[in-house]
Coordinates of C-alpha atoms in Angstrom, one line a residue:
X1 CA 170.3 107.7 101.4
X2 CA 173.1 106.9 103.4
X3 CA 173.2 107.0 106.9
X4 CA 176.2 108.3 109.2
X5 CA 176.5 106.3 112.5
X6 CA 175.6 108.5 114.8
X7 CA 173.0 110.5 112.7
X8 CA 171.1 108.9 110.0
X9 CA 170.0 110.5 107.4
X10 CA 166.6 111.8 106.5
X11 CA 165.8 112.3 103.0
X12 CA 156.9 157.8 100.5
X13 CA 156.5 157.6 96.9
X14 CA 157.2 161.4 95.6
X15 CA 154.9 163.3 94.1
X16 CA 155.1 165.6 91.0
X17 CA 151.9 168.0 91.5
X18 CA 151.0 169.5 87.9
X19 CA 149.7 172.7 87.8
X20 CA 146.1 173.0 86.2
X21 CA 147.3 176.2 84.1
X22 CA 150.1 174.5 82.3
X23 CA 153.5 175.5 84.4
X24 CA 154.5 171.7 83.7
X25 CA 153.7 171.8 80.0
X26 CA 155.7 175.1 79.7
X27 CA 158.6 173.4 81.3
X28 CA 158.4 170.1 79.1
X29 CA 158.5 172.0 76.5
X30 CA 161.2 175.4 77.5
X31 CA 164.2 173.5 75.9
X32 CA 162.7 173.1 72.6
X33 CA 160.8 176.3 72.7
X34 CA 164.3 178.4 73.3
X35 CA 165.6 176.5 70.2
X36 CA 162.8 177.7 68.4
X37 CA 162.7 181.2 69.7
X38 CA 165.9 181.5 68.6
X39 CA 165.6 180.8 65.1
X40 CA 162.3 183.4 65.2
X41 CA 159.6 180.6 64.9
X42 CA 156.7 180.5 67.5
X43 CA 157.0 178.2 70.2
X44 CA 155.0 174.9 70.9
X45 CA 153.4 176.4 73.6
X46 CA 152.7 179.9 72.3
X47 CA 151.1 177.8 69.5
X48 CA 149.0 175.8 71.8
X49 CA 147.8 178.9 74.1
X50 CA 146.6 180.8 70.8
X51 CA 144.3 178.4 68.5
X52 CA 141.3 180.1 67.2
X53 CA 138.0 178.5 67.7
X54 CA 137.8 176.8 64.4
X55 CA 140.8 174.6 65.7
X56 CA 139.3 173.4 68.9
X57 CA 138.4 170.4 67.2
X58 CA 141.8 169.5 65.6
X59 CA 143.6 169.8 68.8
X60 CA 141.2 167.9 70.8
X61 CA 142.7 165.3 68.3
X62 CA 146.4 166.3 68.6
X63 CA 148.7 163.9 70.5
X64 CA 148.6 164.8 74.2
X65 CA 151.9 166.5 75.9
X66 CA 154.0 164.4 77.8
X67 CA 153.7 163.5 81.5
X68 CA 156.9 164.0 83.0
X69 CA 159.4 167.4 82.8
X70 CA 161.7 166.5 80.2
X71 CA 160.0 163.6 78.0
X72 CA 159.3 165.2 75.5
X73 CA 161.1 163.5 72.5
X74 CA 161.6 165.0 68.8
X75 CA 158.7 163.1 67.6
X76 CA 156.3 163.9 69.9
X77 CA 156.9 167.7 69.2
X78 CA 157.1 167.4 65.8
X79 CA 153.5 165.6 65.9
X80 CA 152.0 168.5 68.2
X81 CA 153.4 171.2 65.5
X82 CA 152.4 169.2 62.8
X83 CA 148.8 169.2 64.4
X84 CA 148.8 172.6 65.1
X85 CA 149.6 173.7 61.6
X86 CA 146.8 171.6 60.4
X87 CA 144.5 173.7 62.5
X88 CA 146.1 177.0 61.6
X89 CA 145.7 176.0 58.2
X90 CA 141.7 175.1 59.2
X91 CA 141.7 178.9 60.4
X92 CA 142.7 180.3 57.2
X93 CA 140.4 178.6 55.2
X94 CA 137.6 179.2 57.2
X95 CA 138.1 183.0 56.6
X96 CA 135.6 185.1 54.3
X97 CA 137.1 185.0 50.8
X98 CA 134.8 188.1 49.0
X99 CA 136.5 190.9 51.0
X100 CA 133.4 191.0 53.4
X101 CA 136.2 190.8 56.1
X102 CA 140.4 191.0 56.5
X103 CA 140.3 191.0 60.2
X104 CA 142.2 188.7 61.8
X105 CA 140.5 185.6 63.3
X106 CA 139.5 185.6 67.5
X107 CA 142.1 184.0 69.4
X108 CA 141.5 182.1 72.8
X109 CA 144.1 181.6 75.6
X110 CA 144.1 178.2 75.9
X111 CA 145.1 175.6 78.2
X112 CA 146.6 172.3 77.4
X113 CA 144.4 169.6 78.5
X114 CA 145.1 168.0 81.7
X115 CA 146.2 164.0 81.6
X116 CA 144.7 161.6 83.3
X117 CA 146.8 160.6 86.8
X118 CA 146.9 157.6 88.3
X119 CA 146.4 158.3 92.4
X120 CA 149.8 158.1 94.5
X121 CA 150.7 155.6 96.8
X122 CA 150.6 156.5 100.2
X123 CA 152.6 154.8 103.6
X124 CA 151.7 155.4 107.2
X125 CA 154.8 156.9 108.5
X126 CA 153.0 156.0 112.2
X127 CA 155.9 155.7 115.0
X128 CA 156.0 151.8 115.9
X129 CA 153.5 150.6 118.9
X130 CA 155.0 149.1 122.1
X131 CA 152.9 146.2 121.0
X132 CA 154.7 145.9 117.7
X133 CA 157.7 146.4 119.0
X134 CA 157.4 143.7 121.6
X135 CA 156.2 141.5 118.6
X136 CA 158.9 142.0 116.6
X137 CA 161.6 139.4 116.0
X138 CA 164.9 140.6 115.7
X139 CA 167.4 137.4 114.8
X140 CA 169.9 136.6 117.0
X141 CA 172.5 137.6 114.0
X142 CA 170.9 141.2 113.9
X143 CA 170.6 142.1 117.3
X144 CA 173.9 144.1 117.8
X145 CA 172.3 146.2 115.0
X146 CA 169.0 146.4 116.9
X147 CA 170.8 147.6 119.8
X148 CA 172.4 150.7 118.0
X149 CA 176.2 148.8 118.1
X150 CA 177.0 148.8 114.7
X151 CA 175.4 149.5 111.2
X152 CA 175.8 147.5 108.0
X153 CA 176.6 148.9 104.7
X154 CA 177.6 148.3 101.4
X155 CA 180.3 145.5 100.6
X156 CA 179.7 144.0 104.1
X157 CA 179.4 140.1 104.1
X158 CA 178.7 137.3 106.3
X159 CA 175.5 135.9 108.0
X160 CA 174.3 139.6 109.4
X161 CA 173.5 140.5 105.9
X162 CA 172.0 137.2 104.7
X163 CA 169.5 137.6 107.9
X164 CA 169.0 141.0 106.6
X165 CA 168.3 139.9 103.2
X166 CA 165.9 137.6 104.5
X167 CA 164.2 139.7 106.2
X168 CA 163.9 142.1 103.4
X169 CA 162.3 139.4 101.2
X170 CA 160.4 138.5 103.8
X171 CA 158.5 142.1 104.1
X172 CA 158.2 142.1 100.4
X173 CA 161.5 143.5 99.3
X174 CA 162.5 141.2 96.3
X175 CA 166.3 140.4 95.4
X176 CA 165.6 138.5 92.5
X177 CA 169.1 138.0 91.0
X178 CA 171.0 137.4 94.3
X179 CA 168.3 136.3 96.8
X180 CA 169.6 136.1 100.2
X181 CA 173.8 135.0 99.6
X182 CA 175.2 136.9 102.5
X183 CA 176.9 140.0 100.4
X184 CA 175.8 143.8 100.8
X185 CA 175.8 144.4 97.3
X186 CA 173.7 147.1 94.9
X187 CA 170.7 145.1 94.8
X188 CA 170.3 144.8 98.1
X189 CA 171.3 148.6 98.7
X190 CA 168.4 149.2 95.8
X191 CA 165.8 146.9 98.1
X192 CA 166.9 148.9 101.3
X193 CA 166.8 152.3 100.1
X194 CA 163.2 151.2 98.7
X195 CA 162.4 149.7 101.9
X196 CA 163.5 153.2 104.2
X197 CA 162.1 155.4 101.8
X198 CA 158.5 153.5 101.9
X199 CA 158.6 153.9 105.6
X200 CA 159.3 157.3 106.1
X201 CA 163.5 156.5 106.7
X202 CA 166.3 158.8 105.3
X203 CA 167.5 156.5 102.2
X204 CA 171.2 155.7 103.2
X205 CA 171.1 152.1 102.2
X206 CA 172.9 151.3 105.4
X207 CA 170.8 149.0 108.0
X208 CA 171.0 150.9 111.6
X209 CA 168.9 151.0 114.9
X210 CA 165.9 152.7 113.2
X211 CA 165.6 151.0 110.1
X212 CA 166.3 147.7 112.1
X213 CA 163.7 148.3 114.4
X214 CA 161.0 149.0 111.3
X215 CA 162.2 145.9 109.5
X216 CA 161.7 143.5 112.2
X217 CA 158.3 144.8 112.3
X218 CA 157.7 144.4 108.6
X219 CA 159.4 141.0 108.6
X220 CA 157.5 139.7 111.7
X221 CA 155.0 137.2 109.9
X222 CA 152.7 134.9 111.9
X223 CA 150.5 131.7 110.8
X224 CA 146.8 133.1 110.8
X225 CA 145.7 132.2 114.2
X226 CA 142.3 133.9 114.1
X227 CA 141.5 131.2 111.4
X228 CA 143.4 128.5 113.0
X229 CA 141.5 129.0 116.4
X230 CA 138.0 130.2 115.4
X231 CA 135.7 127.4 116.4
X232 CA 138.0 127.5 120.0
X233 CA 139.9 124.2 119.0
X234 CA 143.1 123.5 116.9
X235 CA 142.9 120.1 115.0
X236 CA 146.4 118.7 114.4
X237 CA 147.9 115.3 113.0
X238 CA 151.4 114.0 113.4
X239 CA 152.9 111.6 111.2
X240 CA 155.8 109.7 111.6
X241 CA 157.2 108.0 108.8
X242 CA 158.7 104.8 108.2
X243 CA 162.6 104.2 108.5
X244 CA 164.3 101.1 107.0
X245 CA 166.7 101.0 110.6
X246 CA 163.7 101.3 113.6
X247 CA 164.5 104.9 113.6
X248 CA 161.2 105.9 113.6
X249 CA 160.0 103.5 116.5
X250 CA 162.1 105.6 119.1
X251 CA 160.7 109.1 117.6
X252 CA 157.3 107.9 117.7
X253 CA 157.7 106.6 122.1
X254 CA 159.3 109.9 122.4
X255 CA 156.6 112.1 120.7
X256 CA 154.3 110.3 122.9
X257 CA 156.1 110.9 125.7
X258 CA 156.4 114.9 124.7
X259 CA 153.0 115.2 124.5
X260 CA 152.4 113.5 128.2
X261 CA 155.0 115.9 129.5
X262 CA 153.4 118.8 127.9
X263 CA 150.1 118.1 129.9
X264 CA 148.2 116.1 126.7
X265 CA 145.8 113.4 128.1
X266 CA 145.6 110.2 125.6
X267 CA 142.0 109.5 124.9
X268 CA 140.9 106.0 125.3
X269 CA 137.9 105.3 123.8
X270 CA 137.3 101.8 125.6
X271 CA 136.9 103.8 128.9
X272 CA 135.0 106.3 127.8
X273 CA 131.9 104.7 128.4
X274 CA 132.3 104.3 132.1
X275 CA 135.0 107.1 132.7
X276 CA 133.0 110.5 132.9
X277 CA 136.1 112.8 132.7
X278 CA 137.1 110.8 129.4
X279 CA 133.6 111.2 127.9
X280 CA 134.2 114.8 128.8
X281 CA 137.0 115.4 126.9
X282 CA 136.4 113.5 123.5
X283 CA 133.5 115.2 123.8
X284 CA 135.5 118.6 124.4
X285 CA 137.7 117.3 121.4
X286 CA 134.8 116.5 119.3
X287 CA 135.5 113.0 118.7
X288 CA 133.1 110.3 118.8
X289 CA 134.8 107.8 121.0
X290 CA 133.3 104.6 118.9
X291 CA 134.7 106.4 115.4
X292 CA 137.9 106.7 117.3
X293 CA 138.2 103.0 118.2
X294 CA 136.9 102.1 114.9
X295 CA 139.9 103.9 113.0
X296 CA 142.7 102.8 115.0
X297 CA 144.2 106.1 115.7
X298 CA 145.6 107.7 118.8
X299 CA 144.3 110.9 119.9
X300 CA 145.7 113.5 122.4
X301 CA 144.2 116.4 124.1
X302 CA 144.9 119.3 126.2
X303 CA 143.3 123.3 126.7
X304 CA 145.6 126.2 126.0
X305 CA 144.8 130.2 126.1
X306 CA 145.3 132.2 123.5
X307 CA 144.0 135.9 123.8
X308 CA 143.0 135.0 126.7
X309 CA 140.2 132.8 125.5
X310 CA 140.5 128.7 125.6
X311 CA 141.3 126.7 122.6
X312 CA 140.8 122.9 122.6
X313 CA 144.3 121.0 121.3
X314 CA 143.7 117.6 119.7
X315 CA 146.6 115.5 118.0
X316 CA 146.3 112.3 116.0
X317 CA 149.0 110.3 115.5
X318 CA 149.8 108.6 112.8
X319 CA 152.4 106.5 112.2
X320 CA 153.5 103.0 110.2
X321 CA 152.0 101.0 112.4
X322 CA 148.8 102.5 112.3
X323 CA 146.5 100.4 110.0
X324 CA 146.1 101.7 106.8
X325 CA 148.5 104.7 107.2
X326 CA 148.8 106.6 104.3
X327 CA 145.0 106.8 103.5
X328 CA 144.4 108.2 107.2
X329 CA 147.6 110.4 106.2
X330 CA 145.7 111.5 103.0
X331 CA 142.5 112.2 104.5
X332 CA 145.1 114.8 107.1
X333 CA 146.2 115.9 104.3
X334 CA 142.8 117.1 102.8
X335 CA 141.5 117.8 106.1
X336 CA 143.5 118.7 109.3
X337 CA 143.9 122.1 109.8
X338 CA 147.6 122.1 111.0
X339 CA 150.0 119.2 109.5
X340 CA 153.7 117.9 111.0
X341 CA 155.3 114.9 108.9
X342 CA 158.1 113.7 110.4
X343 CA 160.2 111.3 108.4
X344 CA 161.5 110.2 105.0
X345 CA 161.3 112.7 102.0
X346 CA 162.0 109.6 99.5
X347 CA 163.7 111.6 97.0
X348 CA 161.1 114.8 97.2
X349 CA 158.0 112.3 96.1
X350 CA 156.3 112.4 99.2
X351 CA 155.7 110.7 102.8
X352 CA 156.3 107.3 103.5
X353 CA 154.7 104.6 106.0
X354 CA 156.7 101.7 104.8
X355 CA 159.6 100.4 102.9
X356 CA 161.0 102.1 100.6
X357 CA 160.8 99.2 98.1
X358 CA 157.2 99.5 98.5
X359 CA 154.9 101.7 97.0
X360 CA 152.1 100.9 99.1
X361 CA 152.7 103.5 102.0
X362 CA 154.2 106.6 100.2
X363 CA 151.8 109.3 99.6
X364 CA 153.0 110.4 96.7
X365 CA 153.0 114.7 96.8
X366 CA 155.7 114.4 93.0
X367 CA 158.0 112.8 91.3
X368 CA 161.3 112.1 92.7
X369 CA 164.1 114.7 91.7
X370 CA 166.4 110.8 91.1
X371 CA 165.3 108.1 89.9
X372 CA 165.7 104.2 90.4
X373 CA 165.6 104.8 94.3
X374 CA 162.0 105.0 95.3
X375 CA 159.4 102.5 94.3
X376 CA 155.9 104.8 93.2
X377 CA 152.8 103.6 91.6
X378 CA 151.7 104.9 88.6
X379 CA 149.1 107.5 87.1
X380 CA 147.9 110.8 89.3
X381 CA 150.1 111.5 92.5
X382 CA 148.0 111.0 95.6
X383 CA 147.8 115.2 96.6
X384 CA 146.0 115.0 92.7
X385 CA 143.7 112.2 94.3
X386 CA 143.4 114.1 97.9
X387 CA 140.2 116.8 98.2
X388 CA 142.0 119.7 99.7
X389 CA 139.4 121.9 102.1
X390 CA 139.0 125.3 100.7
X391 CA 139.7 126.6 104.7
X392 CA 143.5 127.1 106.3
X393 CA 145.5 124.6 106.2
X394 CA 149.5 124.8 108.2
X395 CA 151.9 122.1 107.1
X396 CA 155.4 121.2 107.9
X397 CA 157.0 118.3 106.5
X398 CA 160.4 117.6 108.0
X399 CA 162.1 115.0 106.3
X400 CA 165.1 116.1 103.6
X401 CA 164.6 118.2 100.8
X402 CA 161.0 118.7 101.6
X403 CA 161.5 121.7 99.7
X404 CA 160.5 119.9 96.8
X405 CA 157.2 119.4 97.5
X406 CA 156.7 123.0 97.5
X407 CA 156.2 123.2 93.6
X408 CA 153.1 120.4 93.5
X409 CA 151.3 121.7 96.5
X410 CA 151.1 125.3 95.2
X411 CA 149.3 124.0 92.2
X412 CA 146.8 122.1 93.8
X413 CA 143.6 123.8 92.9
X414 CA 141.5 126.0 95.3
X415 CA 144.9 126.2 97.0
X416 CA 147.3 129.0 97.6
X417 CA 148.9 131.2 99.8
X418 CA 146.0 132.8 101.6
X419 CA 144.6 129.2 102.9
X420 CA 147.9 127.0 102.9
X421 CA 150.9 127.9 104.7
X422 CA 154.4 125.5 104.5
X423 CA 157.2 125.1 106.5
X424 CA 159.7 122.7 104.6
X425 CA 163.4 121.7 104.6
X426 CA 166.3 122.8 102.1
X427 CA 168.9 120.3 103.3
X428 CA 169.7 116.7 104.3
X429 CA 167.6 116.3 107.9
X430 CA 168.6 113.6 110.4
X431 CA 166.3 110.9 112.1
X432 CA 167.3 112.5 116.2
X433 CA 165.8 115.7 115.0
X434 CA 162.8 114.6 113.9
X435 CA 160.8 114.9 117.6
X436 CA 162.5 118.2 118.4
X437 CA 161.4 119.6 115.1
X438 CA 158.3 118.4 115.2
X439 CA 157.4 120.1 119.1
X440 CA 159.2 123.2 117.9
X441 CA 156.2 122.9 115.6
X442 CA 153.1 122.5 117.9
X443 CA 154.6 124.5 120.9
X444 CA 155.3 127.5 118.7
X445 CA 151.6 127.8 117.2
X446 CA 150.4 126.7 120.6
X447 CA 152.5 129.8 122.0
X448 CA 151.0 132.2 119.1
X449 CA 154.9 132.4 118.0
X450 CA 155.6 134.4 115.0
X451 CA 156.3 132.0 112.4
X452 CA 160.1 133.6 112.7
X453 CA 160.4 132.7 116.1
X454 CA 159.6 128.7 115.2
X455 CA 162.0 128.8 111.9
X456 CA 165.1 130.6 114.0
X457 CA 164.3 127.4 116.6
X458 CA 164.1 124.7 113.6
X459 CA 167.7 126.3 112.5
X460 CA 169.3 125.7 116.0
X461 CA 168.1 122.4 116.0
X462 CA 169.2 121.1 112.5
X463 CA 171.9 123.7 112.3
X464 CA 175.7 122.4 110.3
X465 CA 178.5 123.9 109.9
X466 CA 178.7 125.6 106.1
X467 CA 175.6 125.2 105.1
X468 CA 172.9 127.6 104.8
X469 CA 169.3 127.9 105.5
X470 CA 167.8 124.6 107.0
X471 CA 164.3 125.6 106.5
X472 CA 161.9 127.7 104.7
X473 CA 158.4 129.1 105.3
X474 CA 156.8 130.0 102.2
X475 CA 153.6 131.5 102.3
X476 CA 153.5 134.0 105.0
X477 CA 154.1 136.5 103.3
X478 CA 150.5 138.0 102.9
X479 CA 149.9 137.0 106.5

């Protein structure tokens, strides 16, 4: 791809209660039964609520009322008359035939059988928690809006309503024909009405204080920390990918130097031996200091708090100069339970460790969206070859387009959205932004961010004029 000069390129549902003695089945039926009145025939119901007991049987059989106040169509009535006639017919034949008796056959009031109803869906129309509230993330687009200062409403456009958009799709309120395009049209009117009426709001289909206040609750999504941090440490591997101009020699000196500054201690294994407080923490890490010398990586280390209970940090770093890159990459890949790539996206095939002429280093996610540009080797893609752990795995790749690796690493098997969770660029990423992303990263599930907070901060950092969305995080969703 090129590169510019000074940046180079990186590729309260309603319920209708029924009566058990019939009122709905009167009503479904009062149009047609006033025609029919009229013209001196006996109505549907009338029918139904006098059947003598020889008809029981033919009823039972007759095709049920319909459901809803006004569904019943000319067919379906015409198939209940038709059913009771055959049972008044039934009646008459079943009556003594040698004069033994004229009297007229016992009629029963009867009640039209009640259908089977499928439960109603039910909301908690609970007033938001302080703690919720203080949770919530309100983008900096929306916060007017938060603040009572102004409301948005139909035929508004602009970035206000693409946040709100997204943060409609984010709680689960689908625009499937628009999507998030920055214009307060009916579908999105549809997805907010649905939205305020499921959580106990008055449906205006305009986006004030109150129903901002509930949506930035609903659209608040975090990466599943209590998985992430259950055994009290949080295994994470950086890789930094290969760049054709040395770009990636000056990320890689200052991730290193990021970590130092954040209070990580490199672990060296060849002191470990003599140096007690070293042995203490690759022990603390769980690393055995001769496997860690063996394999060439380098490892990082540092305790953090979250809920008030410690959690052990370790990075490995990865990066072209490590020997045999894109296997340790690949066993990350199946294995590490939080992921940050920062580099080339060669065309949406995968990470790289070396040229792009090569084919050796590229661990190849799919295949590239252009061809001619990227050398791959042939048969399955590496992910195919990789053994993905069933457990939670967070990944963000930051390299361009990353966005394309989305498609392949949803259908890896015994992987989905409840155990793997993706943060991945739309757009054309730059080789200066590659640390910053990749600290925005670690300090933001480190801080127990919502995974909100760490997107908005990715989109300041890659942010350009006219464009829209950097980033995505796909998966949360259920979180």
């Amino acid at each position: 791809m090129a590169r510019p000069p000074a940046h180079p390129s990186l590729c309260q549902t309603r319920v209708i209660c029924r009566a058990t003695d019939g009122s709905d089945f009167r009503h479904i039926f009062s149009q047609h039964n006033r025609r029919r009145s009229e013209s001196g025939q006996t109505s549907s119901l009338e029918r139904w609520q006098a059947m003598s007991i020889g008809s029981t049987d033919t009823v039972k059989s007759a095709p049920p009322p319909p459901r809803d106040p006004g569904a019943a169509s000319p067919k379906q009535v015409k198939e209940f008359n038709e059913a009771v006639d055959r049972s008044n017919t039934s009646n008459n034949s079943s009556q003594p035939s040698q004069g033994a008796s004229t009297s007229a056959p016992i009629m029963l009031a009867r009640r039209p059988p009640i259908p089977a109803q499928t439960p109603p869906q039910t909301f908690t129309c609970a007033t938001p928690t302080a703690q919720q509230k203080a949770g919530a993330f309100v983008d900096p687009a929306l916060r007017d809006v938060a603040a009572g200062k102004k409301e948005l409403a139909k035929n508004a456009k602009g970035t206000e309503v693409g946040k709100m958009q997204e943060a409609l799709q984010t709680a689960g309120y689908k625009l499937p024909k628009y999507g998030a395009d920055g214009k307060f049209g009916d579908e999105t009117v549809k997805a907010l009405k649905k939205f305020q009426t499921d959580h106990c709001l008055k449906d205006t289909g305009r986006l004030d204080k109150q129903t901002m206040e509930q949506l930035s609750i609903a659209s608040t999504k975090f990466p599943e920390y209590g998985k992430l941090f259950a055994d009290g440490k949080l295994n994470t591997t950086i890789g930094v990918g290969f760049d054709e101009g040395g770009w990636d020699k000056g990320q890689t000196k200052d991730i290193i130097a990021g970590l130092s500054k954040r209070g990580y201690t490199q672990l060296d294994p060849n002191t470990a031996a003599s140096d007690k407080a070293m042995a203490e923490r690759f022990k603390a890490a769980g690393i055995d200091p001769a496997a860690a010398k063996a394999d060439g990586l380098q490892y990082f280390t540092k305790t953090f708090k979250h809920n008030g209970k410690d959690v052990t940090s370790v990075v490995k770093l990865i990066t072209a100069d490590t020997p045999q890159a894109k296997d340790k990459f690949a066993k990350a890949m199946g294995e590490s339970e939080m992921l940050i790539y920062a580099g080339h996206g060669r065309y949406g095939s995968g990470p790289d460790f070396d040229d792009i002429k090569s084919p050796n280093g590229n661990f190849v996610i799919g295949k590239p969206y252009e061809a001619g540009h990227v050398t791959l080797n042939r048969g399955k893609t590496d992910l195919q070859k990789t053994a993905m752990t069933k457990d939670y795995q967070l990944m963000m790749f930051s390299g361009c387009t990353t966005s394309r690796y989305l498609d392949d690493l949803r259908a890896v098997p015994g992987k989905d959205s409840k155990n793997l969770d993706l943060v991945v660029s739309n757009e054309l990423l730059y080789w200066p932004n590659m640390e910053p992303n990749a600290f925005q990263m670690l300090d933001g599930v480190t801080s127990g961010a919502s995974i909100n907070q760490i997107k908005a901060g990715l989109e300041d950092i890659n942010k350009e004029e006219g464009k829209g969305p950097m980033w995505k995080a796909d998966g949360f969703n259920d979180n």
